[in-house]
Amino acid sequence: MDMTWFNDMEARIPTGEIRTRFAPSPTGYMHVGNLRTALYTWLIARHGGGKFILRIEDTDQGRLVEGATEVIYKTLKECGLDWDEGPDVGGPVGPYIQTQRRDLYAKYAQLLVEKGHAYYCFCEKAESAEDSGTFEKADDPCRDLSLAEAKARVEAGEPYVIRQRIPKGGQTTFHDAIFGSITVDNDTLDDQVLLKRDGLPTYNFANVVDDHLMGITHVVRGSEYLSSAPKYNLLYEGFGWAVPEYIHCSPVMRDAHNKMSKRHGDPSYEDLKEQGYLTGAILNYVTLLGWAPKGENSEREFFTLPELAEVFELAGVSKSPAIFDREKLNYFNAHYLREMSAEDFCAVAEPYLKQAIHAPQVDLKLVAPLVQGRCDTLLDIAPQVDFFDALPEYSNELYCHKKMKTDQANSLEALKVTLPVLEGLTEWSYDAIHDALVGLAEKLELKNGRIMWPVRTALSGKPVTPGGAVELCHILGKEETLERMQKGIEQLS
């Protein structure tokens, strides 16, 4: 077999640097486990000053979802996981979409046949049965065909697949950065299909060929692929290639017994965004699902992406499954919301404020600071501020507050004496309103709460509000404030 082409391919492979890849299949949304794989892969590359490569694995044509590739690009860009090589930016070892690399897989499968580590199989076994994990190991009569006989049948046009020739007897040992060295008996491994009848490679074969040809040094994937790792190793050895470092990550679980799954309503990255979570908080939390910083950062929780790239080390990755805890994510998100500048928070809160408030006189820039410290997610905003748009129906019981020493009777009195004071204001500013209400309480020798609580209740119709009476008066404007107070007086009378 002429090795010139293969030698040329070898000469293209970049060396001397860390090279990692994120290789999603465009089969739908970016679930949390997928995002974590992308994150760890990116962090390994950035921590080591290496390259992060994006490769689209679309050989499973039956599962492709229209628009899914765009979701991958959008998610990675939004998360700041920039790639150095990929379908859209090119690179020295492209193309970076598997179906565009179709022709080379057949060549490598045939090379493996020539080397004796694979064989042509003409049996009518269902490839789908193997893909689903139901294939039972059995001696394949095609294993024993001479290469000459097999080639003659291929040239005669007989349909075939190419299978990996697993050694009979003996053991295969592979090393994983997280799980250590693992040894399996070769007799427990099946002669998996490498090249299907349609000429497309199986996932397992394309992965190995592409990882080698792209110079990948670290392969991050889920621990469900641990069982396939011995077969990957045997492929590398069959070609005479160096084996990359494996990093198998334990699954992200919904609870102690169940993996996260879209079928069970578990969220994707897009879902979490729609549910009011910030990208920074999602990334921070997801990184800590199965990884913990060491040394001086061991007690630290909050990291920016550049900070994570600085401190991320494989020693911190855990063997144990991680449980996705919504309350913990809320805690992270609340922290990120509170840490935002007032300007930035107002920008992200604006769409949610506009959902709840349509009244033209309400300045959303005044409302935003009132809710910034009171939200776990952005979806918490609208229910807190909807009263600015329209006064809800409410019970007079809201006027009764033990700590403020208010009841329905003295609240009615308070509103009646406050209304003309506010009516008489010529300047409707925060300070003017504050001074008028506090001055009135002093004049009547009352605690501030005796005036403020009835006013706040009349303006909001809610037991809890972001901001007190002064803020609500200021934001609602004079006309709306007086109208709501008058309504409160009528309701209490």
mmCIF file of C-alpha atoms in Angstrom, residues 262 265-278 282 324 326 329-330 333 337 352 376-381:
data_model
loop_
_atom_site.group_PDB
_atom_site.id
_atom_site.type_symbol
_atom_site.label_atom_id
_atom_site.label_comp_id
_atom_site.label_asym_id
_atom_site.label_seq_id
_atom_site.Cartn_x
_atom_site.Cartn_y
_atom_site.Cartn_z
ATOM 1 C CA LYS A 262 -34.122 16.641 28.295
ATOM 2 C CA GLY A 265 -37.544 18.301 31.570
ATOM 3 C CA ASP A 266 -34.003 19.026 32.704
ATOM 4 C CA PRO A 267 -32.733 22.334 31.344
ATOM 5 C CA SER A 268 -30.360 23.087 28.509
ATOM 6 C CA TYR A 269 -28.157 26.174 28.505
ATOM 7 C CA GLU A 270 -30.817 27.949 26.427
ATOM 8 C CA ASP A 271 -33.507 26.931 28.920
ATOM 9 C CA LEU A 272 -31.481 28.352 31.814
ATOM 10 C CA LYS A 273 -31.058 31.636 29.964
ATOM 11 C CA GLU A 274 -34.812 31.786 29.345
ATOM 12 C CA GLN A 275 -35.343 31.063 33.032
ATOM 13 C CA GLY A 276 -33.506 34.245 33.948
ATOM 14 C CA TYR A 277 -29.980 33.011 34.707
ATOM 15 C CA LEU A 278 -26.882 34.968 33.706
ATOM 16 C CA ILE A 282 -24.190 29.397 34.716
ATOM 17 C CA PHE A 324 -27.424 19.660 39.628
ATOM 18 C CA ARG A 326 -31.233 24.456 41.391
ATOM 19 C CA LEU A 329 -27.530 27.819 40.978
ATOM 20 C CA ASN A 330 -29.989 30.414 42.323
ATOM 21 C CA ASN A 333 -27.071 33.821 40.073
ATOM 22 C CA LEU A 337 -26.946 39.991 39.862
ATOM 23 C CA TYR A 352 -38.327 42.004 32.282
ATOM 24 C CA ASP A 376 -32.428 35.131 42.415
ATOM 25 C CA THR A 377 -33.185 35.188 38.688
ATOM 26 C CA LEU A 378 -34.356 37.801 36.220
ATOM 27 C CA LEU A 379 -37.779 36.156 36.197
ATOM 28 C CA ASP A 380 -38.207 37.362 39.785
ATOM 29 C CA ILE A 381 -38.394 40.972 38.575
#
